[in-house]
CSV table of C-alpha atoms in Angstrom, one decimal:
chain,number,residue,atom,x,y,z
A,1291,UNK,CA,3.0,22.0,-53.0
A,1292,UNK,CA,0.4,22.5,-50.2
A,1293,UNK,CA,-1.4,20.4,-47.5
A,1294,UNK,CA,-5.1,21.2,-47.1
A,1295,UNK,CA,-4.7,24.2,-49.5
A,1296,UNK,CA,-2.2,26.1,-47.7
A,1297,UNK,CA,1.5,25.8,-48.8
A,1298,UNK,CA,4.1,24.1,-46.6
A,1299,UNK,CA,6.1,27.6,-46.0
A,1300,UNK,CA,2.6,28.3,-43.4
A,1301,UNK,CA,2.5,25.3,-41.9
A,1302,UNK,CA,6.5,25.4,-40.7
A,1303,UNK,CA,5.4,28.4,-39.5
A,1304,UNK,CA,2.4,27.1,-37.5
A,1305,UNK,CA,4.9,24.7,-36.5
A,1306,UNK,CA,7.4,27.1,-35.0
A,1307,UNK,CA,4.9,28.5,-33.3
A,1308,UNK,CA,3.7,25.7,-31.9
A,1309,UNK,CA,7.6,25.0,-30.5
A,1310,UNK,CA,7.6,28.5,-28.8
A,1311,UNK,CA,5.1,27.6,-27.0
A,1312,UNK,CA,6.2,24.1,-25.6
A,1313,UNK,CA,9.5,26.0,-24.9
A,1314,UNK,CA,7.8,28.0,-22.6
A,1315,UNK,CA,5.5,25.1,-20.9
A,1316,UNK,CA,7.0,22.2,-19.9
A,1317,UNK,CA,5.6,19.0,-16.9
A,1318,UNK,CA,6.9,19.8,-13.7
A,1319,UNK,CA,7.4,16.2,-12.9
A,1320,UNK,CA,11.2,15.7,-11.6
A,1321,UNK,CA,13.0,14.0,-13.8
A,1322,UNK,CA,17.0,14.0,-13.9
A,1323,UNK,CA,19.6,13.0,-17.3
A,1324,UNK,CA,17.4,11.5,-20.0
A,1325,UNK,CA,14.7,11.6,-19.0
A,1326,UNK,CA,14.4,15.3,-18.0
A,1327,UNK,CA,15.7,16.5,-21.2
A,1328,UNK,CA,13.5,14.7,-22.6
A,1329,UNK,CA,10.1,15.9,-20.7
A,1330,UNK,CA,11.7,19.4,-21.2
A,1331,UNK,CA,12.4,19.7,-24.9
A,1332,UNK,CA,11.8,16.7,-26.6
A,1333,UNK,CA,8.1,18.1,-27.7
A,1334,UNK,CA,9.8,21.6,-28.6
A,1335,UNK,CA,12.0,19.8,-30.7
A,1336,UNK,CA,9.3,17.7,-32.3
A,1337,UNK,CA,7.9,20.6,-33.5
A,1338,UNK,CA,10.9,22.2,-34.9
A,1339,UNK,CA,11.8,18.6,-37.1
A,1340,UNK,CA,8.1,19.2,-37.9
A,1341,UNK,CA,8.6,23.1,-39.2
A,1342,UNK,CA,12.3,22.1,-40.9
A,1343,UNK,CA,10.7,19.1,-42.7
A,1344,UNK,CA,7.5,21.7,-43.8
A,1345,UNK,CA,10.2,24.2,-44.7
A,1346,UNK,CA,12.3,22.0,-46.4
A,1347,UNK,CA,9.6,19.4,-48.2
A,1348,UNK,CA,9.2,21.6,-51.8
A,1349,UNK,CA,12.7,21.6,-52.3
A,1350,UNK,CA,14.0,18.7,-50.4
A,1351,UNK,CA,11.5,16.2,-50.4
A,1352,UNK,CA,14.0,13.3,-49.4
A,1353,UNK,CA,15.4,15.2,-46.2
A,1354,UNK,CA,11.9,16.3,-44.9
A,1355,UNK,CA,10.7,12.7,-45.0
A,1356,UNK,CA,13.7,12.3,-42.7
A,1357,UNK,CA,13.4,15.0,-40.8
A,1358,UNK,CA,9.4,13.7,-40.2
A,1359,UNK,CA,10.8,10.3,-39.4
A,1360,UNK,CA,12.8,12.0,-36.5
A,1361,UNK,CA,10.3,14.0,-35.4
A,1362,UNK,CA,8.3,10.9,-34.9
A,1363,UNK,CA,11.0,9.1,-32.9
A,1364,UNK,CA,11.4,12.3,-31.0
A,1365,UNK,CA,7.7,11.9,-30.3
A,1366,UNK,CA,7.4,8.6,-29.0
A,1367,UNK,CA,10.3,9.7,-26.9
A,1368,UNK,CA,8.9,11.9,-25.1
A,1369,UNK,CA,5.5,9.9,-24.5
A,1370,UNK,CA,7.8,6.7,-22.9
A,1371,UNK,CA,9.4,9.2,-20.8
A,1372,UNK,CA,6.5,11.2,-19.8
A,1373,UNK,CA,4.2,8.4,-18.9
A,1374,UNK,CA,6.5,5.2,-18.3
């Protein structure tokens, strides 16, 4: 299986990367609870669903559609506690 040509195994790995980063950057508005873990790691761990679902998808095709589906909830998350 492959997206775009390349196989899923390099595209978790673009993902992870992608995490790393967003470990290391995070908004410096002040946030407590929820909300701050939130700001903090919900993107890094968007990206890691991401990269587990990529990893995952050839073999486990059921799982990484759930682990997508997470991801995405992870996303919106993050945007209501970012911007709302």
């Amino acid at each position: 299986m492959s997206l775009l040509g390349l196989p899923f195994w390099f595209w978790g790995m673009v993902c992870l990367a992608i995490a790393t980063v967003f470990g290391f950057v995070h908004p410096q508005k002040p946030a407590t609870g929820l909300r701050f873990f939130m700001q903090r790691w919900g993107h890094s761990l968007v990206w890691v669903c991401l990269a587990l679902a990529c990893f995952l998808g050839p073999s486990h095709p059921e799982l990484a559609r759930k682990l997508a589906a997470l991801g995405g909830l992870l996303y919106a998350g993050f945007v209501v506690s970012s911007f709302f």
